[in-house]
GROMACS .gro file of C-alpha atoms in nm:
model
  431
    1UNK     CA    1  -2.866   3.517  -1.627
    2UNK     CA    2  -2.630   3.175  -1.654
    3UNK     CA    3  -2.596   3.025  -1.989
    4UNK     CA    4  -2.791   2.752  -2.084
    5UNK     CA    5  -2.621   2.671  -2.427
    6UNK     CA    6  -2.519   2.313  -2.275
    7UNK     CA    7  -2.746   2.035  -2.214
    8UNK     CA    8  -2.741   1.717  -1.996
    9UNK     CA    9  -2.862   1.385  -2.146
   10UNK     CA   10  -3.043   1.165  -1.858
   11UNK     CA   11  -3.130   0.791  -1.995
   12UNK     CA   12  -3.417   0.606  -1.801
   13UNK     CA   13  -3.523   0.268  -1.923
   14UNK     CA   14  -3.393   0.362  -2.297
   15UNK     CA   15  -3.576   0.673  -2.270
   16UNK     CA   16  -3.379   1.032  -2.272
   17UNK     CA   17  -3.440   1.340  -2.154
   18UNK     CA   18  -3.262   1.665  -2.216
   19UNK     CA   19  -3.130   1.879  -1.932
   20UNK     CA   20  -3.047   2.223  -1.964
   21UNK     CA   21  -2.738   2.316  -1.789
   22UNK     CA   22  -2.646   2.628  -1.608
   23UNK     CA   23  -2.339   2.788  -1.651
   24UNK     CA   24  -2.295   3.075  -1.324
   25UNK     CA   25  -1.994   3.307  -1.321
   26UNK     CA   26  -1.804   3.127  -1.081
   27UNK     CA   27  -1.824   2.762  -0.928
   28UNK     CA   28  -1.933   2.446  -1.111
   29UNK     CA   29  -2.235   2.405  -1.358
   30UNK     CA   30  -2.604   2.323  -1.261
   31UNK     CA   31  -2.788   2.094  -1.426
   32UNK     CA   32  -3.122   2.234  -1.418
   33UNK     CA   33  -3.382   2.001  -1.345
   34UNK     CA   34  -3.712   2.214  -1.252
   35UNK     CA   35  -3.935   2.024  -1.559
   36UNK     CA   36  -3.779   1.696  -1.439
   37UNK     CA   37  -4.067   1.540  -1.266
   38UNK     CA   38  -4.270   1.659  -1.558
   39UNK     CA   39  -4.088   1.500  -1.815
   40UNK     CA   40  -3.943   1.203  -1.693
   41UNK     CA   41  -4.171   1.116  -1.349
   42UNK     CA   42  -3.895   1.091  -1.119
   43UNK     CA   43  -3.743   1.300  -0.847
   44UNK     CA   44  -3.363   1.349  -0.715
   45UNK     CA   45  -3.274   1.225  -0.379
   46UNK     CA   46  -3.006   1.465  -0.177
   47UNK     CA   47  -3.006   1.460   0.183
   48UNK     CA   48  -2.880   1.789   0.323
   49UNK     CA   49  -2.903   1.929  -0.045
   50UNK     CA   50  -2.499   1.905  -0.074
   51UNK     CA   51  -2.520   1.880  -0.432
   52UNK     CA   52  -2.859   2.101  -0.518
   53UNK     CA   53  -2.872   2.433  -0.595
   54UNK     CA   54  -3.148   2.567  -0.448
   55UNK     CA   55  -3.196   2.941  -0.565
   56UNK     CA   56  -2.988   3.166  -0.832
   57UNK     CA   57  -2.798   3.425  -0.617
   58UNK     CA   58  -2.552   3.740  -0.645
   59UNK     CA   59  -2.455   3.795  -0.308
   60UNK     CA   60  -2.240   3.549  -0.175
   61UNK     CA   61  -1.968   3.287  -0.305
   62UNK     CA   62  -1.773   2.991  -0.158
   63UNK     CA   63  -1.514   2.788  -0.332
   64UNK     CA   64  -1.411   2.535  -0.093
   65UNK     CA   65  -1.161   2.353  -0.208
   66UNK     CA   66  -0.934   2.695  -0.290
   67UNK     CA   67  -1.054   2.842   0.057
   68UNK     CA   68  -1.245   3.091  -0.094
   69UNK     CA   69  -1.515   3.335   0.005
   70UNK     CA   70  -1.618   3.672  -0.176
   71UNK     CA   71  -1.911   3.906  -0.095
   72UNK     CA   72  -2.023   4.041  -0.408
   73UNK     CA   73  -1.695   3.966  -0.605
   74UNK     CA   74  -1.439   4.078  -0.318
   75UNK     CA   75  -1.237   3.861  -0.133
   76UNK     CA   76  -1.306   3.819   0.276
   77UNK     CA   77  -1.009   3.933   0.363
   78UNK     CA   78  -0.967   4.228   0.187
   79UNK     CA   79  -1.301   4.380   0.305
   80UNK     CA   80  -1.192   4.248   0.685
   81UNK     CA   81  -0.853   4.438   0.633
   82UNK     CA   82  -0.945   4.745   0.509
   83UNK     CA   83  -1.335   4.766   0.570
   84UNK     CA   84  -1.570   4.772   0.876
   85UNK     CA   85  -1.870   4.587   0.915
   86UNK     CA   86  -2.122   4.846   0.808
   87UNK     CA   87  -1.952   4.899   0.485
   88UNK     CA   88  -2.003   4.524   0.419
   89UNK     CA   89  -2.369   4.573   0.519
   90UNK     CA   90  -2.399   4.783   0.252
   91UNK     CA   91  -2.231   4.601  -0.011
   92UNK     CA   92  -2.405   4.266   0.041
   93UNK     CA   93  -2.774   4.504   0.100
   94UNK     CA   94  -2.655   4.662  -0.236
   95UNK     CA   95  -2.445   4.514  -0.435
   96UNK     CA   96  -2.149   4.804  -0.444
   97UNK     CA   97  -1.961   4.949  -0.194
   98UNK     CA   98  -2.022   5.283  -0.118
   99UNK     CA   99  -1.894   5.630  -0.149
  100UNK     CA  100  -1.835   5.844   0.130
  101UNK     CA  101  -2.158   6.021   0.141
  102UNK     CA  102  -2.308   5.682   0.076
  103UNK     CA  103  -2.133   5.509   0.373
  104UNK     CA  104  -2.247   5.812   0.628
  105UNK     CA  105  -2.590   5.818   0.523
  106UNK     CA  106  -2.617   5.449   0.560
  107UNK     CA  107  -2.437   5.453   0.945
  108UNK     CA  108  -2.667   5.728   1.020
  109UNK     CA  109  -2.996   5.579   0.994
  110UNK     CA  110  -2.839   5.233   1.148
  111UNK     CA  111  -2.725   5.405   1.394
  112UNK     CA  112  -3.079   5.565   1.503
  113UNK     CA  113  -3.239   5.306   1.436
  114UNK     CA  114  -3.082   5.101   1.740
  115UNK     CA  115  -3.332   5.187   2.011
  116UNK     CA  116  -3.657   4.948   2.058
  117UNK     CA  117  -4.035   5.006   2.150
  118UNK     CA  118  -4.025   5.057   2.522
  119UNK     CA  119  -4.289   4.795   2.573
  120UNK     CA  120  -4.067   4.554   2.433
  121UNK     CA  121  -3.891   4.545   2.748
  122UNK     CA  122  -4.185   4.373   2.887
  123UNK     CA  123  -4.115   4.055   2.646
  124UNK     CA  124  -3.767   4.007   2.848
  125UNK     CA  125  -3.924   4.006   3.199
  126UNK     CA  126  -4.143   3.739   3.080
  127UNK     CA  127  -3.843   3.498   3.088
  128UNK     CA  128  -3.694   3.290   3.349
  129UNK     CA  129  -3.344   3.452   3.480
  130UNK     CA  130  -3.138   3.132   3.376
  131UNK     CA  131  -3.303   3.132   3.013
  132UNK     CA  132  -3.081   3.065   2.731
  133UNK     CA  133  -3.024   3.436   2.572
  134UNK     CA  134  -3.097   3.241   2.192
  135UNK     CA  135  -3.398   3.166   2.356
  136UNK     CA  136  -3.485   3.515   2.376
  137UNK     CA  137  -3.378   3.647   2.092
  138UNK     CA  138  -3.614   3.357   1.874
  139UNK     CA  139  -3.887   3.520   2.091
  140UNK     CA  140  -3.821   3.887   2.122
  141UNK     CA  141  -3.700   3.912   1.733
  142UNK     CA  142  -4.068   3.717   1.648
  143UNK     CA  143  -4.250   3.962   1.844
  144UNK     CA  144  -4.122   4.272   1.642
  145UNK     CA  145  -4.426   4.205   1.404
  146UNK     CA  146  -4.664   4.281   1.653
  147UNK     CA  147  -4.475   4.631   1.746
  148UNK     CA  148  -4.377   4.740   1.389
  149UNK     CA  149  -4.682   4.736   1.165
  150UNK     CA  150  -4.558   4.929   0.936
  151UNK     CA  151  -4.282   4.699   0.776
  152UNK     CA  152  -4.448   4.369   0.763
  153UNK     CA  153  -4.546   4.415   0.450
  154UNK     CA  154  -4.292   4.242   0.236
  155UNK     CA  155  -4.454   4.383  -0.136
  156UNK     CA  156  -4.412   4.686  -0.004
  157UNK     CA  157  -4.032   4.801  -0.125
  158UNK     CA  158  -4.041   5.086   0.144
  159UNK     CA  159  -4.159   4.860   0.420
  160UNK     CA  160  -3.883   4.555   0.326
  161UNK     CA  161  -3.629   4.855   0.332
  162UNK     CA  162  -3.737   5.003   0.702
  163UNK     CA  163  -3.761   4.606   0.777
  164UNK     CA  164  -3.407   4.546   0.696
  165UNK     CA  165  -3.283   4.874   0.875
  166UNK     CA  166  -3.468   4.769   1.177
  167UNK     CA  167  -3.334   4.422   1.186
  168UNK     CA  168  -2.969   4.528   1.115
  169UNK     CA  169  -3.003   4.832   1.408
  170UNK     CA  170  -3.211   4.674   1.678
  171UNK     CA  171  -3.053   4.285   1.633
  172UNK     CA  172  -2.705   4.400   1.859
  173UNK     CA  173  -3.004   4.598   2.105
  174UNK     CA  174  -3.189   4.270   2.178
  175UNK     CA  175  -2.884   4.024   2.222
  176UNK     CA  176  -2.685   4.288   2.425
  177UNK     CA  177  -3.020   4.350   2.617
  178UNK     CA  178  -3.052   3.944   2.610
  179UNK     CA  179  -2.733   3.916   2.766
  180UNK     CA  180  -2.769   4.178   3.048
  181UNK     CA  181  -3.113   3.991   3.169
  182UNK     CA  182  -2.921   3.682   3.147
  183UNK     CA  183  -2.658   3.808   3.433
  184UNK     CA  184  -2.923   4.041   3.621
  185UNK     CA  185  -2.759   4.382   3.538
  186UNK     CA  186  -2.981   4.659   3.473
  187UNK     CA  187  -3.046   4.722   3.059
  188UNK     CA  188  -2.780   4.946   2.888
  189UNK     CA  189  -2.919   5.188   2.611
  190UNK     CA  190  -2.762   5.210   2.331
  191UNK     CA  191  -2.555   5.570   2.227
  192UNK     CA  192  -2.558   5.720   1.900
  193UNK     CA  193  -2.199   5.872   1.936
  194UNK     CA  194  -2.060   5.495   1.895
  195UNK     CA  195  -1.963   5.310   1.636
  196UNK     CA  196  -2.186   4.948   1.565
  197UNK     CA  197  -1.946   4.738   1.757
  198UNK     CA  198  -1.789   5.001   1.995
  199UNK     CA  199  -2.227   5.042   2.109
  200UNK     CA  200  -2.256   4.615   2.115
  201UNK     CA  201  -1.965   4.619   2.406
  202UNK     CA  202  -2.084   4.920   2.566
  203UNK     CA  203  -2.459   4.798   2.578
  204UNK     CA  204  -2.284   4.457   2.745
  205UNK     CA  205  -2.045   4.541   2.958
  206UNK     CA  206  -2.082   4.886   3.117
  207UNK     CA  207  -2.272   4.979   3.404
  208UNK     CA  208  -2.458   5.285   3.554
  209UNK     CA  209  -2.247   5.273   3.823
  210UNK     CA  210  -1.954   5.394   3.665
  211UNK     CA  211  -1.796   5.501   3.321
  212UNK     CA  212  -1.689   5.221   3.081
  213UNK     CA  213  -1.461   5.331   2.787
  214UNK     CA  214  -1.484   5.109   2.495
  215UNK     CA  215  -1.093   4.952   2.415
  216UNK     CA  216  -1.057   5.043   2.037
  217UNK     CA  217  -0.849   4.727   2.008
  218UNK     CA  218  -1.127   4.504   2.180
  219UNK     CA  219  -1.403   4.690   1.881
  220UNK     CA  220  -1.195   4.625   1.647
  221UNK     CA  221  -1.201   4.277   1.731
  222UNK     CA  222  -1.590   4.250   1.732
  223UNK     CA  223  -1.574   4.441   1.425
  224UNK     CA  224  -1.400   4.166   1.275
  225UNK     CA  225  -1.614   3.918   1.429
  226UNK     CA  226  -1.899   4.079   1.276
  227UNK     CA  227  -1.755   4.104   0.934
  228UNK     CA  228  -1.665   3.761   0.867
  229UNK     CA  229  -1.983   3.626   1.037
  230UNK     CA  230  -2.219   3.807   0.779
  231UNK     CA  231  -2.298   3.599   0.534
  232UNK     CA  232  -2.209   3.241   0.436
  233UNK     CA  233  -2.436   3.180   0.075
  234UNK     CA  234  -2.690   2.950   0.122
  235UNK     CA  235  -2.593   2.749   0.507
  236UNK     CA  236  -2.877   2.632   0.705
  237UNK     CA  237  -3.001   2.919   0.878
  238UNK     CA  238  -3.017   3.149   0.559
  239UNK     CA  239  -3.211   2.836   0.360
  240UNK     CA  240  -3.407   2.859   0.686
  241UNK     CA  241  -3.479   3.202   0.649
  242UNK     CA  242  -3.524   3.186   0.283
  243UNK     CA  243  -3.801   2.863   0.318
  244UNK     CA  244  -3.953   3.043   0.580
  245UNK     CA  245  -3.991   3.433   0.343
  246UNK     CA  246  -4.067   3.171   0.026
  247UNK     CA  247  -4.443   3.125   0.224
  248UNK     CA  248  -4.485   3.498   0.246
  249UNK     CA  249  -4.422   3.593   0.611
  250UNK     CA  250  -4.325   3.885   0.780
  251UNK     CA  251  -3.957   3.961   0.771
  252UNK     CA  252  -3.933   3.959   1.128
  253UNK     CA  253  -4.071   3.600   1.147
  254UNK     CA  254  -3.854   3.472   0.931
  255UNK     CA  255  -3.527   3.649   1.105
  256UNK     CA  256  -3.655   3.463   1.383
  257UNK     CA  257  -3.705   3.137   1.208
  258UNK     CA  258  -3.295   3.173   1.120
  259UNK     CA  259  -3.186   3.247   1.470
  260UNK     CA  260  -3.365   2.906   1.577
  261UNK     CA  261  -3.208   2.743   1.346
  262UNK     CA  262  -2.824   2.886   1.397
  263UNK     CA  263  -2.938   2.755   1.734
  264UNK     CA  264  -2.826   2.376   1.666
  265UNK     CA  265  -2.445   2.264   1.761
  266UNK     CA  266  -2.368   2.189   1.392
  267UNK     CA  267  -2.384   2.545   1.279
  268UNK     CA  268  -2.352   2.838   1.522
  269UNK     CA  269  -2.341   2.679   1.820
  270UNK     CA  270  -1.962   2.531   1.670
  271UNK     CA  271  -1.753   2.806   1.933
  272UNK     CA  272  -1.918   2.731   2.202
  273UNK     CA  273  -1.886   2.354   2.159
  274UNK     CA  274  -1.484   2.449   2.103
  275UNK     CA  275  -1.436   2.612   2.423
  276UNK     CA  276  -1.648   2.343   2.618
  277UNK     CA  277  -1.386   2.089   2.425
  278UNK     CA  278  -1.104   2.341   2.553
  279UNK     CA  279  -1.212   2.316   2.943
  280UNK     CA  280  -1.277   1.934   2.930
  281UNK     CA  281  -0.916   1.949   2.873
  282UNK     CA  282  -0.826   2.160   3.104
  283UNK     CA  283  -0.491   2.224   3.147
  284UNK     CA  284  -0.161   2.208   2.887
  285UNK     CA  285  -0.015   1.901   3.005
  286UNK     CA  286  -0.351   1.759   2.864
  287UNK     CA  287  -0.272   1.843   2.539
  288UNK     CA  288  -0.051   1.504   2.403
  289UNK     CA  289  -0.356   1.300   2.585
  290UNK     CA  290  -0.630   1.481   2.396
  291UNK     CA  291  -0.446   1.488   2.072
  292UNK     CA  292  -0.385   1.117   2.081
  293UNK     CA  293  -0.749   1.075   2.142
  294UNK     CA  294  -0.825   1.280   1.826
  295UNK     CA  295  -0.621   1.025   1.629
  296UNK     CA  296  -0.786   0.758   1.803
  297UNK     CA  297  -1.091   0.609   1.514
  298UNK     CA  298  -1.197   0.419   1.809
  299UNK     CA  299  -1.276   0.706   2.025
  300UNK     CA  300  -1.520   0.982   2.064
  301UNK     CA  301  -1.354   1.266   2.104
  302UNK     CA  302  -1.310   1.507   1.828
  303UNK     CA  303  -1.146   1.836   1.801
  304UNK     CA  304  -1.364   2.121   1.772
  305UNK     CA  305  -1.253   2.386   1.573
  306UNK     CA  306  -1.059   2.225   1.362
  307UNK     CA  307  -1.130   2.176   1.001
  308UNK     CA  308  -1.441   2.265   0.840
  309UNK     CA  309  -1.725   2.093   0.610
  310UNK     CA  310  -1.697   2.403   0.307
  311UNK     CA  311  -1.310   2.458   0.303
  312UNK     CA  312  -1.118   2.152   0.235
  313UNK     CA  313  -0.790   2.335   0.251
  314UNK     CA  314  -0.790   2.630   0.496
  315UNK     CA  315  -1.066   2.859   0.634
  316UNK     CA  316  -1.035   3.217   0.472
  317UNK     CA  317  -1.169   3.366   0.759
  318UNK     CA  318  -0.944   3.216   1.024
  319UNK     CA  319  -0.641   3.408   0.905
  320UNK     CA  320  -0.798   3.755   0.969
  321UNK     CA  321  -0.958   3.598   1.285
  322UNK     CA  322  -0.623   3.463   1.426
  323UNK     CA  323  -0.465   3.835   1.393
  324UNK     CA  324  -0.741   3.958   1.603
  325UNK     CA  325  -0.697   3.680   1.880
  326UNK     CA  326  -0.330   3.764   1.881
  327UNK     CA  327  -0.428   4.125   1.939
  328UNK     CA  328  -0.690   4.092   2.229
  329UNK     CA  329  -0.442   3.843   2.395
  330UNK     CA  330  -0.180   4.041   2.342
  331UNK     CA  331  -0.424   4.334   2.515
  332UNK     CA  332  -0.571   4.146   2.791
  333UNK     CA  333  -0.328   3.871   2.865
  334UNK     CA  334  -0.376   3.490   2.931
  335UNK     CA  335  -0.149   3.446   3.239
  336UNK     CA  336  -0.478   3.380   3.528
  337UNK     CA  337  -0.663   3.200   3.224
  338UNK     CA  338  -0.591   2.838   3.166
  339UNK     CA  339  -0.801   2.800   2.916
  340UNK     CA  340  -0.679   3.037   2.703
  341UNK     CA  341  -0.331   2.910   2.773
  342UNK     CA  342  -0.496   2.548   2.620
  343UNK     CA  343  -0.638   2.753   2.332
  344UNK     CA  344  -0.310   2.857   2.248
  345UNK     CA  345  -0.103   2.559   2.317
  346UNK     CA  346  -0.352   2.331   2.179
  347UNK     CA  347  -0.307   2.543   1.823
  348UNK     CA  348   0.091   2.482   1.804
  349UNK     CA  349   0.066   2.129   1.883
  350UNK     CA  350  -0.201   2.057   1.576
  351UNK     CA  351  -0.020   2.314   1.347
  352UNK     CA  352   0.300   2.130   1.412
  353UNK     CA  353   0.155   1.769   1.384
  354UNK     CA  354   0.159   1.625   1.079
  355UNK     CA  355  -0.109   1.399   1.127
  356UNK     CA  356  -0.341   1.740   1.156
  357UNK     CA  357  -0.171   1.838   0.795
  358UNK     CA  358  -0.295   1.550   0.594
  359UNK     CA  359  -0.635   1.537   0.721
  360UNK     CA  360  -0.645   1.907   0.662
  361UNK     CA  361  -0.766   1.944   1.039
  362UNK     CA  362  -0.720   2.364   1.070
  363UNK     CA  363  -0.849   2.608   1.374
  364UNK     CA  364  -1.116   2.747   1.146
  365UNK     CA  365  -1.299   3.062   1.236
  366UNK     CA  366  -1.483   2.901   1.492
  367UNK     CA  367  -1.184   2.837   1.736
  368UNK     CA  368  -1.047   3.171   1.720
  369UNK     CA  369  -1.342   3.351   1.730
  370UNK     CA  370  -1.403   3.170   2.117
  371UNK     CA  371  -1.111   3.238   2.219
  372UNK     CA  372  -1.195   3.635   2.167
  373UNK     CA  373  -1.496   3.640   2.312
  374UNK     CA  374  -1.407   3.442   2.611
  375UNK     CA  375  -1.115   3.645   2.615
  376UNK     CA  376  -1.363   3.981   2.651
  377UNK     CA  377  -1.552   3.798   2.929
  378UNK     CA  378  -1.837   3.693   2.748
  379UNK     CA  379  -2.005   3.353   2.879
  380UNK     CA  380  -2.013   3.092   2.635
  381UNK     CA  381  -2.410   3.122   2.627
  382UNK     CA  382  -2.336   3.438   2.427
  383UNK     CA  383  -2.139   3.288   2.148
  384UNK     CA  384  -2.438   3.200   1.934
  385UNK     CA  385  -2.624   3.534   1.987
  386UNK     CA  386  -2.348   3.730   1.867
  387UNK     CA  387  -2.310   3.488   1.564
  388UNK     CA  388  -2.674   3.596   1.488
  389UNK     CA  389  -2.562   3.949   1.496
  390UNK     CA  390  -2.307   3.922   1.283
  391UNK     CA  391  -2.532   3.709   1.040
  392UNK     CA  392  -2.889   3.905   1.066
  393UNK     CA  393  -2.741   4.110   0.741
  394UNK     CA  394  -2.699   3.821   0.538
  395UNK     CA  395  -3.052   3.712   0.652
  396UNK     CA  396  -3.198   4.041   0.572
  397UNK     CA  397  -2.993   4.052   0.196
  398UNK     CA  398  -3.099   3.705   0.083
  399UNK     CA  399  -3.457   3.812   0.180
  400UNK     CA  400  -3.456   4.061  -0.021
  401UNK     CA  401  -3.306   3.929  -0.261
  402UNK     CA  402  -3.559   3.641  -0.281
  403UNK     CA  403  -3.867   3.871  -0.280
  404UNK     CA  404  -3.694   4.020  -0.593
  405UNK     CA  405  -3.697   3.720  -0.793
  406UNK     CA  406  -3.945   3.654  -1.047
  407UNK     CA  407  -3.925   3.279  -1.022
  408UNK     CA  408  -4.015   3.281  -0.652
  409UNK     CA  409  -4.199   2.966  -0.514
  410UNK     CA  410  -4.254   2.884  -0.170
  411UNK     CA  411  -4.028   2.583  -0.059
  412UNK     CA  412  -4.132   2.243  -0.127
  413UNK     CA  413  -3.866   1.985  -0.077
  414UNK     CA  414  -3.995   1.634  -0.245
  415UNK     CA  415  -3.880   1.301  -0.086
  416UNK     CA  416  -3.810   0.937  -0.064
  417UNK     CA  417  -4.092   0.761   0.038
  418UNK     CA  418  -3.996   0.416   0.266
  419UNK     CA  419  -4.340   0.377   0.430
  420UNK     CA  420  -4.594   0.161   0.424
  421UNK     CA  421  -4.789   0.072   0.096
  422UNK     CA  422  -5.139   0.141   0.067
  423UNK     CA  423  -5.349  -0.082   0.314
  424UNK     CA  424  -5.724  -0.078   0.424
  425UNK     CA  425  -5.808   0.010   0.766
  426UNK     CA  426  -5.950  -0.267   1.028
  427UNK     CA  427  -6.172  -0.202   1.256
  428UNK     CA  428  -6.027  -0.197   1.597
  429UNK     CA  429  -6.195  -0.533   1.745
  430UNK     CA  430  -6.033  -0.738   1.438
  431UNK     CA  431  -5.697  -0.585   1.517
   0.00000   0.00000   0.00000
C-alpha cells in the first residue's frame, strides 16, 4: 500500500480542500483525488490521461526520462539477456521468477495448450482472402467465448487461470493461422517438441510440402521480440483491456477489445508505419533528401522510428533489439534488399547527426524490430499481429490483476462539457 502521510492543499474560491497524496515505490507521487468531486464539486480535465493515474499496479514500471523499464523490479534488459519469453510470462503472471521445476511445469501446460477447437477453423474461412490478419484476430480471439465455456467466468480463480493459459498458448496459433489464410497456404499445426517462438515460425513459414528447420538464431530473435513486447504498464491497449474487464466481461472479450485497439498507427501499428517510411525512400542516395525533410518544420514528413513519447533519452528496449537485427542481418544478409540497406544506412546518418542528438530523435524498438521481421519475410500486415502476441501476457496479467483488487470499479471517465446549454424543444413547423 503507498503512503499517504502527505497531503495536497487545493484552494477554490478561498475554500481548501485536503488531498491525500500517494507515495508508490518508484516514480513520482499521486495526488489522490477519488473524494474530489465530493468534496469540492469539480472534476480534473486530462486528455489522454498523461498525468492521471488510473489504477495502483505491481507489474510493470517506466521511468522515462532515465530510459527505464522493469517487470516486477528487474530491468528489461537483463531478463532479454539472460531470460526467454516464457520465463517473463511467468514473472509478470506471478510476480517471481521461477525455479526450475517451476519454469517446466509452466512451458508444459503452454505448450499443450497451443492447439484450438477444430471448429474454429470455420471462423477463418468466413473472411475475405485479402482481409487484414488484425482483422481476424479481433474476431477469432472474440469468438473464443462461445467455444470455451468453461473459463468465462472471471470470479472463478480456476477459470481466470485456464483463461490466461489459453490466451497465452492459442494467441501465436490464431495469428500464425491468421497469417497463413492471409497468403493462401494450407494451416500449419502447431508441435509440442518446439519451443514458443521456434512453434510461431514453424506454424508461419513451413509447408507440408517439405521439411522446414527452425534457424535457432532467427528464434532467438522472435524470442526477443516477444520479450520486450510484453508489457508496457498502463499504454492504450492494456487501459483498453482493463476498461473493457472493469464492466465484467469475459476475458476473451476483453483480449479482443486490446488487439482492436493496438490496431491504430499510434501504438502498434508504429513498425509497420517505419518500414512504409523506409520504402517511400527507397534507395540510400535518398537518405540526405529525407533527412533534410525531417528537419524541415515546414514539412510533413517525419521519421518513424525515431524517438519515442515514454523515453525522453533512449529506448531500453532498442539496445537488446539492435543486437538481434545485427544478428539476423548478419544471418540472412541485406545485399538483394534495398530496403534493408536504407534501414541500415538511414540509422548511421541520424546517429551521426547532431541535429538527431539534441532532439533526442533515437531508432526506438519500433525500427529495429521491422527491420527483423521484414528481414524473416514477414509482410508488413503481420507486424501488428505479432505485437499482439508478444503483448497478450501483459493483457492477461493486468486482468488479473484488476479482478484482484478490492477497489475495482468499472471505468467511468468524467468530462468537459462544451455543448449546448439547456434549451426547450420547438416543434418542427416553428423551426
Amino acid at each position: 500500500m503507498a503512503d499517504t502521510s502527505k497531503i495536497a492543499t487545493l484552494t477554490i474560491d478561498g475554500q481548501s480542500f485536503d488531498l491525500p497524496i500517494l507515495t508508490p515505490t518508484a516514480g513520482p507521487d499521486v495526488i489522490d483525488i477519488r473524494k474530489l468531486y465530493a468534496q469540492a464539486g469539480v472534476f480534473t480535465y486530462d486528455p489522454g490521461f498523461t498525468s492521471t493515474a488510473s489504477t495502483e499496479s505491481t507489474i510493470t514500471f517506466i521511468d522515462g526520462d532515465k530510459g527505464e523499464l522493469q517487470h516486477r523490479g528487474y530491468p528489461i534488459d537483463q531478463l532479454a539477456e539472460h531470460s526467454h519469453y516464457l520465463e517473463v510470462c511467468y514473472l509478470l503472471l506471478n510476480g517471481e521468477l521461477p525455479n526450475a521445476e517451476q519454469l517446466e511445469e509452466f512451458e508444459y501446460l503452454v505448450t499443450h495448450h497451443t492447439m484450438l477447437h477444430e471448429q474454429m477453423m470455420m471462423f477463418f474461412r468466413g473472411f475475405r482472402r485479402d482481409a487484414h490478419p488484425m482483422a481476424i484476430m479481433v474476431g477469432v480471439v472474440g469468438a473464443m467465448s462461445a467455444f470455451y465455456h468453461d473459463s468465462t467466468d472471471i470470479h472463478d480463480a480456476k477459470q481466470r487461470e485456464v483463461a490466461a493459459f489459453r490466451l497465452i498458448a492459442k494467441m501465436p496459433t490464431i495469428a500464425a493461422m491468421a497469417f497463413k489464410y492471409h497468403v493462401g497456404q494450407p494451416f500449419v499445426y502447431p508441435r509440442n517438441d518446439l519451443d514458443y517462438a521456434s512453434n510461431f515460425l514453424h506454424m508461419c513459414f513451413s509447408v507440408p510440402a517439405e521439411k522446414y528447420d527452425v534457424n535457432p538464431i532467427l528464434a532467438r530473435a522472435m524470442d526477443r521480440i516477444f520479450t520486450l513486447h510484453a508489457d508496457h504498464e498502463q499504454n492504450a491497449s492494456t487501459s483498453t483491456v482493463r476498461l473493457a474487464s472493469s464492466s465484467g466481461a469475459n476475458p476473451f472479450a476483453c483480449v479482443a477489445a486490446g488487439i482492436a485497439c493496438l490496431w491504430g498507427p499510434a501504438h502498434g501499428g508504429a513498425n509497420q508505419a517505419c518500414l512504409e517510411m523506409l520504402r517511400e525512400i527507397g534507395t540510400v542516395d535518398r537518405i540526405p533528401e529525407y533527412i533534410a525533410k525531417a528537419k524541415d518544420k515546414n514539412d510533413p514528413f517525419r521519421l518513424m522510428g525515431f524517438g519515442h513519447r515514454v523515453y525522453k533519452n533512449f529506448d531500453p528496449r532498442a539496445t537488446v533489439m539492435k543486437e538481434s537485427a545485427d544478428e539476423v542481418l548478419d544471418l540472412l544478409g541485406i545485399e538483394n534488399n534495398e530496403t534493408l540497406k536504407v534501414a541500415k544506412a538511414l540509422e548511421k546518418a541520424a546517429l551521426e547527426d547532431p541535429y538527431f542528438a539534441e532532439k533526442k530523435l533515437f531508432p526506438n524498438v519500433d525500427f529495429y524490430s521491422g527491420i527483423i521481421l521484414e528481414a524473416m519475410g514477414f509482410p508488413t500486415s503481420m507486424f501488428t499481429p505479432i505485437f499482439a502476441v508478444s503483448r497478450t501476457i501483459g493483457w492477461v496479467s493486468q486482468w488479473q490483476e484488476q479482478l484482484s483488487d478490492p477497489q475495482l470499479k468499472i471505468g467511468r471517465p468524467r468530462q468537459l462539457y462544451m455543448g449546448e446549454a439547456e434549451r426547450k424543444y420547438v416543434d418542427i413547423e416553428k423551426r
